Structures are given as C-alpha cells and as structure tokens.
Coordinates of C-alpha atoms in Angstrom, one line a residue:
Chain N
M386 CA -7.0 30.1 -27.3
K387 CA -5.0 32.9 -25.7
N388 CA -7.8 35.4 -26.3
V389 CA -10.3 33.1 -24.6
T390 CA -8.3 32.9 -21.5
R391 CA -7.7 36.6 -21.3
A392 CA -11.3 37.5 -22.0
S393 CA -12.5 35.3 -19.2
G394 CA -10.9 37.5 -16.6
W395 CA -9.7 36.9 -13.1
G396 CA -12.3 34.3 -12.1
E397 CA -10.7 31.8 -14.4
R398 CA -7.3 32.7 -13.1
L399 CA -8.5 32.2 -9.5
I400 CA -9.8 28.7 -10.3
E401 CA -6.6 27.8 -11.9
M402 CA -4.7 29.0 -8.9
L403 CA -7.0 27.0 -6.6
L404 CA -6.4 23.8 -8.6
L405 CA -2.7 24.4 -8.6
S406 CA -2.7 24.7 -4.9
C407 CA -4.3 21.3 -4.7
G408 CA -1.4 20.0 -6.6
L409 CA 1.0 21.8 -4.4
V410 CA -0.3 20.0 -1.3
T411 CA 1.4 16.9 -2.7
V412 CA 4.7 18.8 -2.8
L413 CA 4.1 20.0 0.7
T414 CA 3.6 16.4 1.8
T415 CA 7.0 15.5 0.5
I416 CA 8.6 18.5 2.2
G417 CA 6.7 17.6 5.4
I418 CA 8.0 14.0 5.4
G419 CA 11.6 15.2 4.8
Y420 CA 11.3 17.9 7.4
I421 CA 9.8 15.7 10.2
L422 CA 12.1 12.8 9.6
L423 CA 15.2 15.0 9.5
S424 CA 14.4 17.4 12.3
E425 CA 13.2 14.7 14.7
S426 CA 16.2 12.4 13.9
L427 CA 18.5 15.3 14.5
V428 CA 17.2 15.4 18.1
F429 CA 18.1 11.7 18.3
F430 CA 21.5 12.1 16.8
K431 CA 22.4 14.8 19.4
D432 CA 22.5 12.0 22.0
V433 CA 23.5 9.0 19.9
S434 CA 26.4 9.3 17.5
L435 CA 26.4 8.0 14.0
M436 CA 29.2 5.7 15.1
Q437 CA 26.9 4.1 17.7
F438 CA 24.0 3.9 15.1
F439 CA 26.0 2.3 12.3
G440 CA 28.8 0.7 14.3
D441 CA 26.9 -1.5 16.8
T442 CA 25.2 -4.8 16.1
Q443 CA 22.8 -4.6 19.0
W444 CA 19.5 -2.7 19.2
T445 CA 18.2 -2.4 22.7
P446 CA 16.9 1.2 23.3
L447 CA 14.0 0.0 25.5
F448 CA 16.3 -1.9 27.9
A449 CA 18.4 -0.7 30.8
D450 CA 21.6 -1.5 28.9
K451 CA 21.0 0.6 25.8
H452 CA 22.5 -0.1 22.4
F453 CA 21.6 1.9 19.3
G454 CA 22.9 -0.3 16.5
I455 CA 20.5 -0.2 13.6
W456 CA 21.8 -3.4 11.9
P457 CA 19.6 -6.0 13.6
L458 CA 16.5 -4.1 12.4
V459 CA 17.9 -3.7 8.9
M460 CA 18.8 -7.4 8.9
G461 CA 15.3 -8.3 10.0
T462 CA 13.9 -6.2 7.2
L463 CA 16.2 -7.6 4.6
L464 CA 15.5 -11.2 5.7
T465 CA 11.7 -10.9 5.5
S466 CA 11.9 -8.9 2.2
G467 CA 14.4 -11.4 0.8
V468 CA 12.0 -14.3 1.5
A469 CA 9.2 -12.3 0.0
M470 CA 11.2 -11.7 -3.2
A471 CA 12.2 -15.3 -3.4
V472 CA 8.5 -16.1 -3.6
A473 CA 7.2 -13.1 -5.5
L474 CA 9.7 -13.0 -8.3
P475 CA 9.3 -16.5 -9.7
C476 CA 5.5 -16.5 -9.1
G477 CA 5.0 -13.0 -10.5
L478 CA 7.1 -13.6 -13.6
A479 CA 5.5 -17.0 -14.3
A480 CA 2.1 -15.4 -13.8
A481 CA 3.0 -12.6 -16.2
I482 CA 4.2 -15.0 -18.9
Y483 CA 1.2 -17.2 -18.5
L484 CA -1.3 -14.3 -18.6
R485 CA 0.4 -12.5 -21.5
E486 CA 1.8 -15.3 -23.7
L487 CA 0.0 -18.5 -22.9
A488 CA -3.5 -18.1 -21.5
S489 CA -6.6 -17.8 -23.8
P490 CA -8.3 -14.3 -23.6
T491 CA -11.3 -15.8 -21.7
L492 CA -9.1 -17.5 -19.1
R493 CA -7.0 -14.3 -18.8
Q494 CA -10.2 -12.3 -18.2
W495 CA -10.9 -14.5 -15.1
L496 CA -7.4 -15.0 -13.8
K497 CA -6.2 -11.5 -13.8
P498 CA -8.8 -9.9 -11.6
S499 CA -8.5 -12.9 -9.2
L500 CA -4.8 -12.3 -8.9
E501 CA -5.4 -8.6 -8.4
M502 CA -7.6 -9.4 -5.4
L503 CA -4.5 -10.4 -3.5
A504 CA -3.3 -6.8 -3.7
G505 CA -6.5 -5.4 -2.3
I506 CA -6.6 -7.4 0.9
P507 CA -5.6 -5.3 4.0
T508 CA -2.2 -6.3 5.3
I509 CA -3.6 -6.9 8.8
V510 CA -5.5 -9.8 7.3
Y511 CA -2.3 -11.2 5.9
G512 CA -0.7 -10.8 9.3
Y513 CA -3.4 -12.9 10.9
F514 CA -3.0 -15.5 8.1
A515 CA 0.8 -15.7 8.5
L516 CA 0.7 -16.0 12.3
L517 CA -2.2 -18.4 12.7
F518 CA -2.3 -20.4 9.5
V519 CA 1.1 -20.4 7.7
T520 CA 3.4 -20.6 10.7
P521 CA 1.6 -23.7 12.2
L522 CA 1.5 -25.3 8.8
L523 CA 5.2 -24.7 8.2
Q524 CA 5.9 -26.1 11.7
E525 CA 4.6 -29.4 10.5
F526 CA 7.6 -29.6 8.2
L527 CA 10.2 -27.5 10.1
P528 CA 10.1 -28.5 13.7
N529 CA 12.7 -25.9 14.7
L530 CA 10.5 -23.0 13.4
S531 CA 9.6 -20.8 16.2
G532 CA 6.2 -19.2 16.6
F533 CA 7.5 -15.9 15.4
N534 CA 9.9 -16.1 12.5
A535 CA 11.0 -14.3 9.3
L536 CA 10.0 -17.2 7.0
S537 CA 6.2 -17.3 7.3
P538 CA 5.5 -13.5 7.1
G539 CA 8.1 -13.4 4.2
I540 CA 6.2 -16.0 2.2
V541 CA 2.9 -14.4 2.8
M542 CA 4.3 -11.0 1.9
G543 CA 5.6 -12.5 -1.2
F544 CA 2.2 -13.6 -2.3
M545 CA 0.9 -10.2 -1.5
I546 CA 3.3 -8.4 -3.8
T547 CA 3.1 -11.1 -6.6
P548 CA 0.3 -9.2 -8.4
M549 CA 2.5 -6.1 -8.5
I550 CA 5.4 -7.9 -10.1
A551 CA 3.0 -9.8 -12.4
S552 CA 1.2 -6.7 -13.7
L553 CA 4.3 -4.6 -14.1
S554 CA 6.2 -7.5 -15.8
E555 CA 3.1 -8.1 -18.0
D556 CA 3.4 -4.5 -19.2
A557 CA 7.1 -5.0 -19.9
L558 CA 6.3 -8.2 -21.9
S559 CA 3.6 -6.4 -24.0
A560 CA 6.0 -3.7 -24.8
V561 CA 8.2 -6.2 -26.7
S562 CA 7.4 -5.7 -30.3
N563 CA 5.5 -8.5 -32.1
D564 CA 8.1 -8.5 -34.9
L565 CA 10.5 -10.1 -32.5
R566 CA 8.0 -12.9 -31.5
E567 CA 7.2 -13.6 -35.1
G568 CA 10.8 -13.5 -36.2
A569 CA 11.6 -16.1 -33.6
Y570 CA 8.7 -18.3 -34.6
A571 CA 9.7 -17.9 -38.3
L572 CA 13.2 -19.2 -37.4
G573 CA 11.6 -22.3 -36.1
A574 CA 11.9 -21.5 -32.4
G575 CA 9.3 -23.1 -30.0
R576 CA 7.3 -21.1 -27.5
A577 CA 9.7 -21.8 -24.6
S578 CA 12.8 -20.8 -26.5
T579 CA 11.1 -17.7 -27.9
I580 CA 10.1 -16.6 -24.4
F581 CA 13.4 -17.4 -22.7
R582 CA 15.8 -16.4 -25.5
V583 CA 13.9 -13.5 -27.1
I584 CA 11.1 -12.0 -25.1
L585 CA 12.5 -12.1 -21.6
P586 CA 15.8 -10.6 -22.6
A587 CA 14.0 -7.8 -24.5
A588 CA 11.8 -7.1 -21.4
R589 CA 14.6 -7.4 -18.8
S590 CA 14.8 -3.8 -17.8
G591 CA 11.0 -3.6 -17.3
I592 CA 11.1 -6.8 -15.2
A593 CA 14.0 -5.5 -13.2
A594 CA 12.0 -2.3 -12.6
A595 CA 9.1 -4.3 -11.4
S596 CA 11.2 -6.3 -9.0
L597 CA 12.7 -3.1 -7.5
L598 CA 9.4 -1.4 -7.0
A599 CA 8.0 -4.6 -5.4
L600 CA 11.1 -4.9 -3.2
A601 CA 10.5 -1.3 -1.9
R602 CA 7.0 -2.3 -1.1
A603 CA 8.2 -5.4 0.9
V604 CA 10.8 -3.3 2.8
G605 CA 8.1 -0.8 3.8
E606 CA 5.4 -3.4 4.7
T607 CA 4.5 -3.2 8.3
M608 CA 1.6 -5.1 9.7
I609 CA 2.4 -8.6 8.4
V610 CA 5.9 -8.5 10.0
A611 CA 4.7 -6.7 13.1
I612 CA 2.3 -9.5 13.8
A613 CA 4.1 -12.6 12.6
A614 CA 7.9 -11.9 12.7
G615 CA 8.2 -11.0 16.3
Q616 CA 9.7 -8.2 18.3
Q617 CA 13.2 -9.3 19.0
P618 CA 15.8 -7.3 17.1
R619 CA 18.5 -9.9 16.2
F620 CA 21.4 -9.9 13.8
T621 CA 20.9 -13.2 12.1
F622 CA 20.5 -14.9 8.7
D623 CA 18.3 -17.6 10.1
P624 CA 14.7 -17.2 8.9
Q625 CA 13.4 -19.6 11.6
V626 CA 13.9 -17.4 14.7
P627 CA 12.0 -14.3 15.8
V628 CA 13.4 -11.1 14.4
E629 CA 12.2 -7.5 14.2
T630 CA 12.0 -5.3 11.2
M631 CA 12.3 -1.5 11.1
T632 CA 8.6 -1.1 10.5
A633 CA 7.6 -3.5 13.3
Y634 CA 9.9 -1.6 15.7
I635 CA 8.0 1.7 14.9
V636 CA 4.7 0.0 15.6
Q637 CA 6.0 -1.6 18.8
V638 CA 7.1 1.8 20.2
S639 CA 3.9 3.5 19.0
M640 CA 1.8 0.8 20.7
G641 CA 3.8 0.8 23.9
D642 CA 3.8 3.2 26.8
T643 CA 7.1 4.9 25.9
P644 CA 6.6 8.6 26.9
Q645 CA 6.9 11.1 24.0
G646 CA 9.9 13.3 23.9
T647 CA 12.3 10.8 25.4
L648 CA 15.3 9.4 23.6
E649 CA 13.6 6.0 23.4
Y650 CA 10.7 7.5 21.7
Q651 CA 12.8 9.6 19.4
T652 CA 14.4 6.3 18.0
I653 CA 11.3 5.8 15.8
F654 CA 12.1 8.8 13.7
A655 CA 15.8 7.7 13.2
V656 CA 14.5 4.3 12.2
G657 CA 11.9 5.9 10.0
L658 CA 14.5 8.0 8.3
T659 CA 16.6 4.9 7.6
L660 CA 13.6 3.0 6.3
F661 CA 12.6 6.0 4.1
A662 CA 16.1 6.3 2.7
M663 CA 16.2 2.6 1.8
T664 CA 12.8 2.5 0.1
F665 CA 13.5 5.9 -1.6
I666 CA 16.8 4.7 -3.2
V667 CA 15.2 1.4 -4.4
N668 CA 12.2 3.2 -5.8
I669 CA 14.4 5.8 -7.6
F670 CA 16.3 3.0 -9.3
G671 CA 13.1 1.2 -10.1
Q672 CA 11.4 4.3 -11.6
R673 CA 14.5 5.2 -13.6
L674 CA 14.6 1.7 -15.1
A675 CA 10.8 1.8 -15.8
R676 CA 11.2 5.2 -17.6
G677 CA 14.2 4.0 -19.6
K678 CA 12.1 1.1 -20.8
R679 CA 9.4 3.4 -22.1
S680 CA 11.5 5.9 -24.0
Chain F
M866 CA 10.7 -32.3 -31.1
N867 CA 12.5 -31.0 -28.1
H868 CA 10.3 -28.0 -28.5
R869 CA 7.2 -29.8 -27.6
I870 CA 8.5 -31.0 -24.2
A871 CA 10.0 -27.7 -23.4
D872 CA 6.8 -25.9 -24.3
R873 CA 4.8 -28.3 -22.1
I874 CA 7.1 -27.7 -19.2
L875 CA 6.9 -24.0 -19.6
V876 CA 3.1 -24.0 -19.6
V877 CA 3.0 -26.2 -16.5
V878 CA 5.6 -24.1 -14.6
C879 CA 4.0 -20.9 -15.5
F880 CA 0.6 -22.2 -14.5
V881 CA 1.9 -23.3 -11.1
G882 CA 3.4 -19.8 -10.6
L883 CA 0.1 -18.3 -11.2
F884 CA -1.8 -21.0 -9.2
L885 CA 0.2 -20.7 -6.0
P886 CA -0.8 -17.2 -5.1
L887 CA -4.4 -17.9 -6.0
A888 CA -4.3 -21.0 -3.8
C889 CA -2.9 -18.7 -1.0
L890 CA -5.9 -16.4 -1.6
V891 CA -8.3 -19.2 -1.3
A892 CA -6.6 -20.6 1.8
L893 CA -6.6 -17.2 3.4
L894 CA -10.3 -16.5 2.8
G895 CA -11.2 -20.1 3.8
D896 CA -9.2 -19.8 7.0
V897 CA -10.6 -16.5 8.1
M898 CA -14.2 -17.6 7.4
W899 CA -13.7 -20.9 9.2
D900 CA -12.3 -19.2 12.3
G901 CA -14.5 -16.2 12.2
V902 CA -18.0 -16.6 10.8
A903 CA -19.3 -18.5 13.9
R904 CA -18.2 -15.5 16.1
I905 CA -20.4 -13.0 14.2
D906 CA -23.8 -12.1 15.6
W907 CA -25.7 -8.9 16.3
S908 CA -24.0 -8.4 19.7
F909 CA -20.6 -8.7 18.1
L910 CA -21.4 -5.7 15.9
T911 CA -23.0 -3.6 18.7
S912 CA -20.8 -4.4 21.8
Y913 CA -17.8 -2.6 23.1
P914 CA -14.4 -4.4 23.5
S915 CA -14.1 -6.6 26.6
R916 CA -11.4 -8.6 28.4
H917 CA -13.5 -11.7 27.7
A918 CA -13.1 -12.9 24.2
D919 CA -16.7 -14.1 23.9
K920 CA -18.2 -10.8 25.0
A921 CA -15.9 -8.5 22.9
G922 CA -17.5 -6.5 20.2
L923 CA -16.3 -4.1 17.5
L924 CA -18.8 -1.2 17.7
P925 CA -16.2 1.5 18.4
G926 CA -13.9 0.2 15.6
L927 CA -16.7 0.0 13.1
V928 CA -18.0 3.5 14.0
G929 CA -14.4 4.9 14.1
S930 CA -13.6 3.4 10.6
L931 CA -16.8 4.9 9.2
F932 CA -16.0 8.4 10.6
L933 CA -12.4 8.1 9.4
V934 CA -13.4 7.2 5.8
L935 CA -16.0 10.0 5.6
L936 CA -13.4 12.6 6.9
T937 CA -10.6 11.2 4.7
G938 CA -12.8 11.4 1.7
L939 CA -13.9 14.9 2.5
I940 CA -10.3 16.0 2.7
C941 CA -8.7 13.9 0.0
I942 CA -11.2 13.8 -2.9
P943 CA -11.5 17.5 -3.5
L944 CA -7.7 17.9 -3.2
G945 CA -6.9 14.9 -5.4
V946 CA -9.4 15.7 -8.1
G947 CA -8.4 19.3 -8.1
A948 CA -4.7 18.4 -8.5
A949 CA -5.6 16.0 -11.3
I950 CA -7.6 18.6 -13.1
Y951 CA -4.6 21.0 -12.9
L952 CA -2.1 18.5 -14.1
Q953 CA -4.2 17.2 -16.9
E954 CA -6.1 20.3 -18.1
Y955 CA -3.9 23.3 -17.2
G956 CA -0.3 22.4 -16.6
Q957 CA 0.1 19.8 -19.4
D958 CA 3.7 20.4 -20.2
S959 CA 4.9 23.1 -17.8
R960 CA 8.0 22.4 -15.8
L961 CA 6.0 22.9 -12.6
S962 CA 3.4 20.3 -13.4
R963 CA 5.9 17.8 -14.5
F964 CA 7.7 18.2 -11.2
I965 CA 4.4 17.7 -9.3
A966 CA 3.6 14.6 -11.3
I967 CA 7.0 13.1 -10.6
N968 CA 6.6 14.0 -7.0
I969 CA 3.2 12.2 -6.8
G970 CA 4.9 9.1 -8.4
S971 CA 7.5 9.0 -5.6
L972 CA 4.9 9.7 -2.9
A973 CA 3.0 6.6 -4.0
G974 CA 6.1 4.5 -3.1
V975 CA 6.5 5.8 0.4
P976 CA 5.7 3.2 3.0
S977 CA 2.5 3.8 4.9
V978 CA 4.1 3.7 8.3
I979 CA 6.2 6.8 7.2
Y980 CA 2.9 8.7 6.7
G981 CA 2.2 7.8 10.3
L982 CA 5.3 9.5 11.4
L983 CA 4.4 12.5 9.2
G984 CA 0.9 12.7 10.8
L985 CA 2.4 12.4 14.2
G986 CA 4.9 15.2 13.6
I987 CA 2.6 17.5 11.7
F988 CA -1.0 17.0 12.7
V989 CA -0.7 15.6 16.2
R990 CA 2.2 17.8 17.4
T991 CA 2.7 20.9 15.2
F992 CA -1.0 21.6 14.5
G993 CA -1.8 20.5 18.0
L994 CA -4.7 18.3 16.9
G995 CA -3.7 15.6 19.4
R996 CA -4.3 11.9 18.9
S997 CA -7.7 12.6 17.4
L998 CA -10.0 11.4 14.7
I999 CA -9.2 14.4 12.5
A1000 CA -5.5 13.8 12.8
G1001 CA -6.0 10.2 11.8
A1002 CA -8.2 11.2 8.9
A1003 CA -5.8 13.9 7.6
T1004 CA -2.9 11.3 7.7
L1005 CA -4.9 8.8 5.8
A1006 CA -5.9 11.5 3.3
L1007 CA -2.3 12.3 2.5
L1008 CA -1.6 8.6 2.2
V1009 CA -4.3 7.9 -0.4
L1010 CA -3.9 11.3 -2.2
P1011 CA -1.5 10.0 -4.8
I1012 CA -3.9 7.2 -5.6
V1013 CA -6.8 9.6 -6.1
V1014 CA -4.7 11.9 -8.3
I1015 CA -3.4 9.1 -10.5
A1016 CA -6.8 7.5 -10.9
S1017 CA -8.4 10.9 -11.7
I1018 CA -5.7 11.8 -14.2
E1019 CA -6.4 8.5 -16.0
A1020 CA -10.1 9.3 -16.0
L1021 CA -9.6 12.8 -17.4
R1022 CA -7.1 11.6 -20.0
A1023 CA -9.7 9.2 -21.4
V1024 CA -12.0 12.1 -22.3
P1025 CA -11.6 12.7 -26.0
G1026 CA -9.8 15.9 -26.9
T1027 CA -12.3 16.6 -29.6
L1028 CA -15.0 17.3 -26.9
R1029 CA -12.7 19.9 -25.4
E1030 CA -12.0 21.5 -28.7
A1031 CA -15.6 21.6 -29.7
A1032 CA -16.6 23.3 -26.5
L1033 CA -13.7 25.8 -26.8
G1034 CA -14.8 26.4 -30.3
L1035 CA -18.3 27.4 -29.2
G1036 CA -16.7 30.1 -27.0
A1037 CA -16.6 28.4 -23.7
T1038 CA -13.9 29.4 -21.2
R1039 CA -11.4 26.9 -20.0
W1040 CA -13.2 26.3 -16.7
Q1041 CA -16.6 26.1 -18.5
V1042 CA -15.2 23.4 -20.7
I1043 CA -13.9 21.4 -17.6
R1044 CA -17.1 22.1 -15.5
H1045 CA -19.7 21.2 -18.2
V1046 CA -17.9 18.9 -20.6
V1047 CA -14.8 17.2 -19.2
L1048 CA -15.9 16.5 -15.6
P1049 CA -19.3 15.0 -16.5
A1050 CA -17.7 12.7 -19.0
A1051 CA -14.9 11.6 -16.6
L1052 CA -17.1 11.4 -13.5
P1053 CA -17.8 7.6 -13.5
S1054 CA -14.2 6.7 -13.6
I1055 CA -13.2 9.4 -11.1
L1056 CA -15.8 8.2 -8.7
T1057 CA -14.7 4.6 -9.1
G1058 CA -11.1 5.6 -8.4
C1059 CA -12.2 7.6 -5.3
I1060 CA -14.2 4.7 -3.9
L1061 CA -11.3 2.3 -4.5
S1062 CA -8.8 4.6 -2.7
M1063 CA -11.2 4.9 0.2
S1064 CA -11.3 1.1 0.5
R1065 CA -7.5 1.3 0.7
A1066 CA -7.9 3.8 3.6
V1067 CA -10.3 1.5 5.4
G1068 CA -7.7 -1.3 5.6
E1069 CA -4.8 0.8 6.7
T1070 CA -3.5 0.0 10.1
A1071 CA 0.1 1.1 10.6
P1072 CA -0.2 4.8 10.1
L1073 CA -3.1 5.0 12.5
I1074 CA -1.1 3.1 15.2
V1075 CA 1.7 5.6 14.8
V1076 CA -0.7 8.6 14.9
G1077 CA -2.0 7.2 18.1
A1078 CA -5.3 5.4 17.6
L1079 CA -6.4 3.7 20.8
T1080 CA -6.8 -0.1 21.1
F1081 CA -9.2 -0.4 23.9
V1082 CA -12.1 2.1 23.5
T1083 CA -15.3 1.9 25.4
F1084 CA -17.0 5.0 24.0
L1085 CA -17.9 6.4 20.6
P1086 CA -16.2 9.5 19.2
D1087 CA -18.3 12.6 19.9
G1088 CA -16.5 15.0 17.6
I1089 CA -13.6 15.2 15.1
D1090 CA -11.3 16.0 18.0
A1091 CA -12.2 12.9 20.0
P1092 CA -9.8 10.0 20.5
F1093 CA -10.6 7.1 18.3
T1094 CA -10.0 3.5 17.2
A1095 CA -10.6 1.8 13.9
L1096 CA -11.6 -1.7 12.7
P1097 CA -8.1 -2.8 11.7
I1098 CA -6.6 -1.5 15.0
Q1099 CA -9.2 -3.5 16.9
I1100 CA -8.3 -6.6 14.9
Y1101 CA -4.6 -6.0 15.5
N1102 CA -5.2 -5.8 19.3
W1103 CA -7.1 -9.1 19.2
V1104 CA -4.5 -10.9 17.1
S1105 CA -1.8 -9.9 19.5
R1106 CA -3.6 -11.1 22.6
P1107 CA -2.3 -14.5 23.8
Q1108 CA -5.5 -15.6 25.6
A1109 CA -7.6 -18.3 23.9
G1110 CA -10.7 -17.2 22.1
F1111 CA -9.4 -13.9 20.8
E1112 CA -8.2 -15.7 17.7
N1113 CA -11.8 -16.2 16.6
T1114 CA -12.8 -12.7 17.7
A1115 CA -10.0 -11.3 15.5
A1116 CA -11.2 -13.6 12.6
G1117 CA -14.7 -12.3 13.1
G1118 CA -13.5 -8.8 12.8
I1119 CA -11.6 -9.6 9.7
V1120 CA -14.7 -11.1 8.1
I1121 CA -16.5 -7.9 8.8
L1122 CA -13.6 -5.8 7.4
L1123 CA -13.5 -7.8 4.2
G1124 CA -17.2 -7.6 3.9
L1125 CA -17.0 -3.8 4.2
L1126 CA -14.3 -3.7 1.5
L1127 CA -16.4 -6.0 -0.7
I1128 CA -19.4 -3.7 -0.4
L1129 CA -17.2 -0.7 -1.3
N1130 CA -15.7 -2.4 -4.3
L1131 CA -19.1 -3.7 -5.6
G1132 CA -20.5 -0.2 -5.1
A1133 CA -17.7 1.1 -7.3
V1134 CA -18.4 -1.4 -10.0
L1135 CA -22.1 -0.9 -10.0
L1136 CA -21.9 2.9 -9.8
R1137 CA -19.6 2.9 -12.8
A1138 CA -21.9 0.6 -14.8
K1139 CA -24.9 2.7 -13.9
L1140 CA -23.3 6.1 -14.6
S1141 CA -21.9 5.0 -17.9
K1142 CA -25.2 3.5 -19.0
D1143 CA -27.1 6.7 -18.1
R1144 CA -25.2 8.7 -20.6

C-alpha cells in the first residue's frame, strides 16, 4: 500500500491536497460564521451594553425611543418553538411507533415517504398555509386569536418537523435489541405494555436526542414565523397575540430600508449571535445524546 | 384481557399521530392548488411583477431561481463531492478528517438565516460582491454543502471495499482506483444526493433576503454580478401584501415552485433508476 502511494509521485499528492482543501472549506465556513457574528456584534456592543441587552424587556431599536432588550424576541422564539414541539413530539413519536412496531411492511413503504414529503416542502409555503389557512380556521374556534399569532405558525412548524422526530426516533426504536422485545412478549406482556415499559425506556436517549435536534430546527426556522407570527416584539406567554421571533426580526430589518452600518442595522448581528448560540447549545446536547446512544 | 384494549388504543393513538401530519400535508397542497391554479397561465410565467395583482408575473423570480441553482451547483457540487472523497477515501481515521466530519455535522444544524448573515458579511461586504446573483449563489452553496457532503459520503461508503482492493491489487494508484472504480460505482447515488440538495436550495428564502435579493424586479439578470430576485422571494413579497388578489398570485407562485421541486425530485429518482440499470 505504502509503496503504491510513494511510486505514484507528486500528482497523487496534489490530488489529495486538492480534495483536502475542499473539506477545509467547511471548516472555513464555521470560522467565517463565528468571525462575522462576533466581529459585527462587537460593533453593536460598543454602543449597547450587555446590561441593556439582557436587562431590558423591551425591544424597539427601530423606534425613536430605543430599547435593546433581547427578551421579547427570545420569548417569541420560545413560544412558537414550544407550540411546535407540543405538536411534533407526540405526533412524531406516535408515527415512529406506528411505522416501526405496528404497521405492515407494505403500509410502511407507503406511509414513510409520504411523511418525509412534509420535510421537503419549502418553508415559505408553510408560511402561506399558516397565515391564510390555519389562522382563519383557528379563528373559528378561538375568536380572540389575532391575525398574526404564535399559535398557528407554531402548529404548522410542528407538522413540518414531525418527520425529523419520527425518523430519528424510529432509528432509536430499531436500535433496541430484539431480545428485549421477545423477552417482554415471553413474559406475557401485550404490545402496549412492551412498547411503553420496555422499548420506549430503552430508546429514551435517542428520542431525547431527536427532540433536541428538532427543537434547534424550530428555533432557527424563519419564514413561517416571519409571515404568520407578526412583527411585534412582545414579552408574553399568550400564543394568541402577534409576537416576533429572532429570525423574523432579522428578516424584517433585511427587508426594510434601514441603512447599513447604522446601530439599528447592526442589531441583526447581535440577534443572529444570540440565535446561533441557542441553536448551537441545543444541537451540541442533541448530538452528544445521539452519539452516546450509538456507542 | 386488559392487553387487548390497551393494544387497540395504542394502535389508534399511534395511527392518529401519523395521520394528523399527513392530513396537514393534504390540506396544504389542496389549499394552495385551490387558491393558485386558476391564476396560472402563460402570461403569469412570462410577465414582470406589477402593482396590480392580476397582471403580476414571476418571470424575474423564475429566471433568478434557475440562475441561482446553476451557480450554486457549480460551486457546491465539486466542493462537496471532493470533500466527501477526501473524508471517505483518504482521511478515514485521521484526526483531521474526524474533526472535519464533526464540523460538517454541526454546520448542518445551523439555521439558514445565519448563513444569510455569513453571506452578507463575507461575500457582499468583505469580498465586495455586492447584493448580486453570485453572492446569493455562494451563500446557498455553503448552506447546502453539508447536505452534499453527507449524501456523497453515504454513496461512497456503499461501494464494496473488495472493488477497491481488487483495483489496488492490479497496481492502480489511489486516485486511479477512485477515478475509474469507486466514482463510477457511486455516481448514481451521488447525483441523486446533489439534485436533492439543489431542490433544497431552490426553496430557500431567508438567507437570500438577508443577502439582499430584491423583491420588485422588472429586469432579468445580465451577469453574475447583477442584482437578482428568486421565486420564493417573489412569493414572500406577494404573501405580505395586504391588497386583495395577491393571495392568489402568491398561491400561483407556490404551485409553480412546488412543480419545479417535483420535477427535480422525479428527475433524481428517474436518473438513479436509469443509471443503476445501465450498469
């Protein structure tokens, strides 16, 4: 092996280096993200103190009376993601159990790709659906629901990330050894008790990993909330009123006529850094859990 | 006998959990078709945007999206496949390649709007490309790069090791093995992965908004440094207009976008079937 490589000379070496540099582009991307977010946020934090950023509950950088408290945006993000998880976790888990433990192979062959289709639809389409179909539908039952709210985009986002939870949880379920299943059946347990008492507990870290990765996805989701949740940063727990997420704020400023280089414009990098930190932490925990499951 | 009831309930509950998202999918497709299909005609595809909903067309968005996908593919596919070849065929267990692989995993979890900020900072400002087609394409390329790499690694991994060993045994160099044995065997899967990642790029909206795609464009891009718009941006603009009529225009745009994605995905499936039959 070694001789072959040596005999083939520098041409082979060059190719290997070229391929390696392709791989290094991905590392440069990470460095680039970190550099841009940090350096541009630093410009912002020269004028706005961390105390103002984390100690205020109003976010009004585009108004005359400026407040730079990040919490309303964080709250909006958590509210929409929370609704999404409340939909996606039960649905995704149920779907995973059904596909993996209950459905016949033929049925599974049809259902799984149909479910995966949900993940392939562009988020702008979900935004349209949330604003113009789901919100009016919900207003039939909830007369107080405003035209822009956290509930409707949250639900739609939940359906969007359901396939992600389903397929990752399904992997976790299949990783549970068949001996456990058969052991439970041999002891006279029914399907339901086998699944709830034996299989789900054995797969719990994989399912937790799936939930965390999906949560990060929901936190970073942009177009659905930009279209259907509104553009009013508000510190509230009420999913019926307009809110604004971190991602939607970035879109709002990018679409607007805020001049580049101003403090107002610089806010999007500080918000971006906060968003990145949140998704990064959630992802790290998710990946660690997922790896732990495998080994 | 408690089992029986519990098992029944379980089946029903799990089926409902699976059925709800599928119902949502059907409702979504039905709603969009209902609102949009009537709006689609030849002039919708060949007109420029307008203040009047019934005259608005999506030509600049359509052309912009096609240019974007082409450029994104040109940048991203060589890089992604190259990186995958390195990780799978050369670096196997070195510390560097493990680091690159973990890094790619984390990049896949970064929200797309953050890539928009990256593109704005690096391509638009630092490289001075401005709010141009090429800046948008480069941003999208970095966004889908992890997907291309991961799909290509899977494709390469599926090539049996015995093929590599046989070729090496015949005296082929490492690159010859890759070029003449591994790549041809993995090509159908690699191409499928690339097409699917391009369909992801077609639907992306947020990063392009941040990079600075325009929303009201009455000209076609005349070069890679031209200002641009894209299909999803056009749709977003229509969705957020309060005037009556734009709702249907947006739905019409969505039907076209979904049609485009369907063609890409069908293309991927057919290409894969054909290439794997030919061998």
